[in-house]
Amino acid sequence: MQTFSDIICASDYKSILVTGCDMYTGFSIARVLIKSRHFKHVCVGYSHENALVHYLKKEGADPVHLQVEHAEHIVHAYKKADVVVVVPPVSEHAWGEKSVAYVLAAKEAKVKGLVLCSKINVKDMANMPMLEPLAKMEEAYDQVKGHMKAASLVRCSLHIDVLWLFRHQIASERKICLPVRHDAKCAPMAEMDGAHALCNMLIDPKHKPGVYELTGPETLSFDGIAHQASSAIGTEIDYEQVSHEDADRYLKHRKEITGNEIHFICSIFKAVSEGKLAKQTDDLKCLLGEDPHTVKAYLHKNADDFKPRD
């Protein structure tokens, strides 16, 4: 199997398409790819046109509206790309079993390189309705990967950036309120570290296609995360476990992400509580070529967003 770098170097067009760019994960990946200047064309797929898509367009990306109900449009868009990065389009109202079309289209479009972004241990979460489509997408990936010149499955841990969605509550109440057991452990990673790691995998020939499981450098309980937050922000931050209904209600009130994204995040929280995201690996460090952000480093870097407004 070739490397992604081989595919890109051999192409005159040097085109890549990233799906799910109306959400922060897809947006972060596309933004890093644009800034890398290794691609002549960065196409950004989206379900809902929003500020993230507008920003990427201003940066030179080519937006393309994709919906699972029109699988033929997905195939048509993929045919213009050398490499497709499938970020699961959770924001799409039709998110569900049909979402495998985003993976299967790569074979029909004869895409040279395919990357599927998923979650660690997602096969153990297939009983959760919002996460089951991810498990189905991994099954579809296994079916089509042999038809690609290069294919990678990139599984990620919990993104510590999820705390940013609760920044106002953390700043005003000086506590992190999530529907996760206080002693549940995971190895949180920074979203931007994941984006840079994926970009390096695509452009550096030393990184071979395959399965990568990206996590942060340390395993922490949520009490431990609150302790790290206290140190990084410079004020005492407590942790409080709340119900999924409370978290759902808070995020809906903030109106920063879609209902589907809220349900997806709450499902991830449930998986964390059940110990399904406790794994820690060095894959992220390997792809980055340096130490990834710790929780404390991420919060210190973004401390102004979380500090109390006294």
Coordinates of C-alpha atoms in Angstrom, one line a residue, residues 27-150:
F27 CA -13.3 22.5 10.6
S28 CA -10.1 22.1 12.6
I29 CA -8.8 19.5 10.1
A30 CA -9.6 21.5 7.1
R31 CA -8.1 24.7 8.6
V32 CA -4.8 22.9 9.3
L33 CA -4.7 21.4 5.8
I34 CA -5.3 24.8 4.2
K35 CA -2.4 26.3 6.2
S36 CA -0.1 23.4 5.4
R37 CA -0.2 24.5 1.7
H38 CA 0.5 21.0 0.6
F39 CA -2.9 20.9 -1.3
K40 CA -3.9 23.0 -4.3
H41 CA -7.6 22.4 -3.5
V42 CA -9.2 21.8 -0.1
C43 CA -12.9 21.0 -0.5
V44 CA -15.0 21.2 2.7
G45 CA -18.2 19.2 2.9
Y46 CA -21.0 20.4 5.1
S47 CA -24.6 19.7 6.0
H48 CA -25.4 23.2 7.5
E49 CA -23.9 26.3 6.2
N50 CA -22.6 28.2 9.2
A51 CA -19.8 30.5 10.4
L52 CA -17.2 27.7 10.3
V53 CA -17.9 27.0 6.7
H54 CA -17.8 30.8 5.9
Y55 CA -14.5 31.1 7.6
L56 CA -13.0 28.2 5.6
K57 CA -14.3 29.6 2.4
K58 CA -12.6 33.0 3.1
E59 CA -9.4 31.0 3.7
G60 CA -9.6 29.6 0.2
A61 CA -11.5 26.3 0.7
D62 CA -14.1 25.1 -1.8
P63 CA -17.4 24.4 0.1
V64 CA -19.6 21.6 -1.1
H65 CA -23.1 20.8 0.3
L66 CA -23.4 17.1 1.1
Q67 CA -26.4 15.1 2.4
V68 CA -26.8 11.4 2.8
E69 CA -30.2 11.5 1.1
H70 CA -28.3 12.4 -2.1
A71 CA -25.6 9.8 -2.1
E72 CA -24.9 10.4 -5.8
H73 CA -23.9 14.0 -5.0
I74 CA -21.4 12.6 -2.4
V75 CA -19.9 10.3 -5.1
H76 CA -19.7 13.2 -7.6
A77 CA -17.9 15.4 -5.0
Y78 CA -15.4 12.6 -4.1
K79 CA -14.5 12.0 -7.7
K80 CA -12.7 15.4 -7.7
A81 CA -10.5 14.5 -4.8
D82 CA -7.3 12.5 -4.5
V83 CA -7.9 11.9 -0.8
V84 CA -11.1 12.0 1.2
V85 CA -11.2 12.5 5.0
V86 CA -14.5 11.3 6.4
V87 CA -15.4 13.2 9.5
P88 CA -18.8 11.7 10.6
P89 CA -21.5 14.3 9.7
V90 CA -23.2 14.1 13.1
S91 CA -24.8 17.5 12.5
E92 CA -26.8 16.2 9.6
H93 CA -30.5 15.6 10.5
A94 CA -30.4 12.2 8.8
W95 CA -27.4 11.0 10.9
G96 CA -28.0 7.2 11.3
E97 CA -27.5 3.9 9.4
K98 CA -27.5 5.6 6.0
S99 CA -24.4 7.6 7.0
V100 CA -22.3 4.7 5.8
A101 CA -22.8 6.2 2.4
Y102 CA -20.0 8.7 3.2
V103 CA -17.6 5.8 3.4
L104 CA -19.0 3.6 0.6
A105 CA -18.9 6.5 -1.8
A106 CA -15.1 6.4 -1.7
K107 CA -15.1 3.0 -3.5
E108 CA -17.7 4.1 -6.1
A109 CA -15.8 7.3 -6.8
K110 CA -12.5 5.4 -7.1
V111 CA -10.8 7.6 -4.5
K112 CA -7.1 6.9 -4.2
G113 CA -6.8 7.7 -0.4
L114 CA -9.4 7.4 2.4
V115 CA -9.3 8.4 6.0
L116 CA -12.1 7.6 8.4
C117 CA -12.3 9.5 11.7
S118 CA -13.9 7.5 14.5
K119 CA -13.8 6.9 18.3
I120 CA -11.7 4.6 20.4
N121 CA -13.6 1.3 21.2
V122 CA -16.6 2.5 19.2
K123 CA -17.6 -1.2 18.5
D124 CA -18.3 -1.5 22.2
M125 CA -20.7 1.5 22.0
A126 CA -22.9 0.1 19.2
N127 CA -25.8 -0.2 21.6
M128 CA -26.0 3.6 21.8
P129 CA -28.2 5.0 19.0
M130 CA -26.1 8.1 18.4
L131 CA -22.8 6.1 18.2
E132 CA -24.1 3.0 16.4
P133 CA -23.6 4.7 13.0
L134 CA -19.9 5.1 13.8
A135 CA -19.6 1.4 14.3
K136 CA -21.4 0.8 10.9
M137 CA -19.0 3.3 9.3
E138 CA -16.0 1.3 10.6
E139 CA -17.6 -1.9 9.1
A140 CA -18.0 -0.1 5.8
Y141 CA -14.4 1.1 6.0
D142 CA -13.2 -2.5 6.4
Q143 CA -15.2 -3.4 3.2
V144 CA -13.7 -0.6 1.0
K145 CA -10.2 -0.1 2.3
G146 CA -8.7 -2.8 0.0
H147 CA -9.8 -0.7 -3.0
M148 CA -7.7 2.3 -2.0
K149 CA -4.1 3.0 -2.6
A150 CA -3.9 4.2 1.0

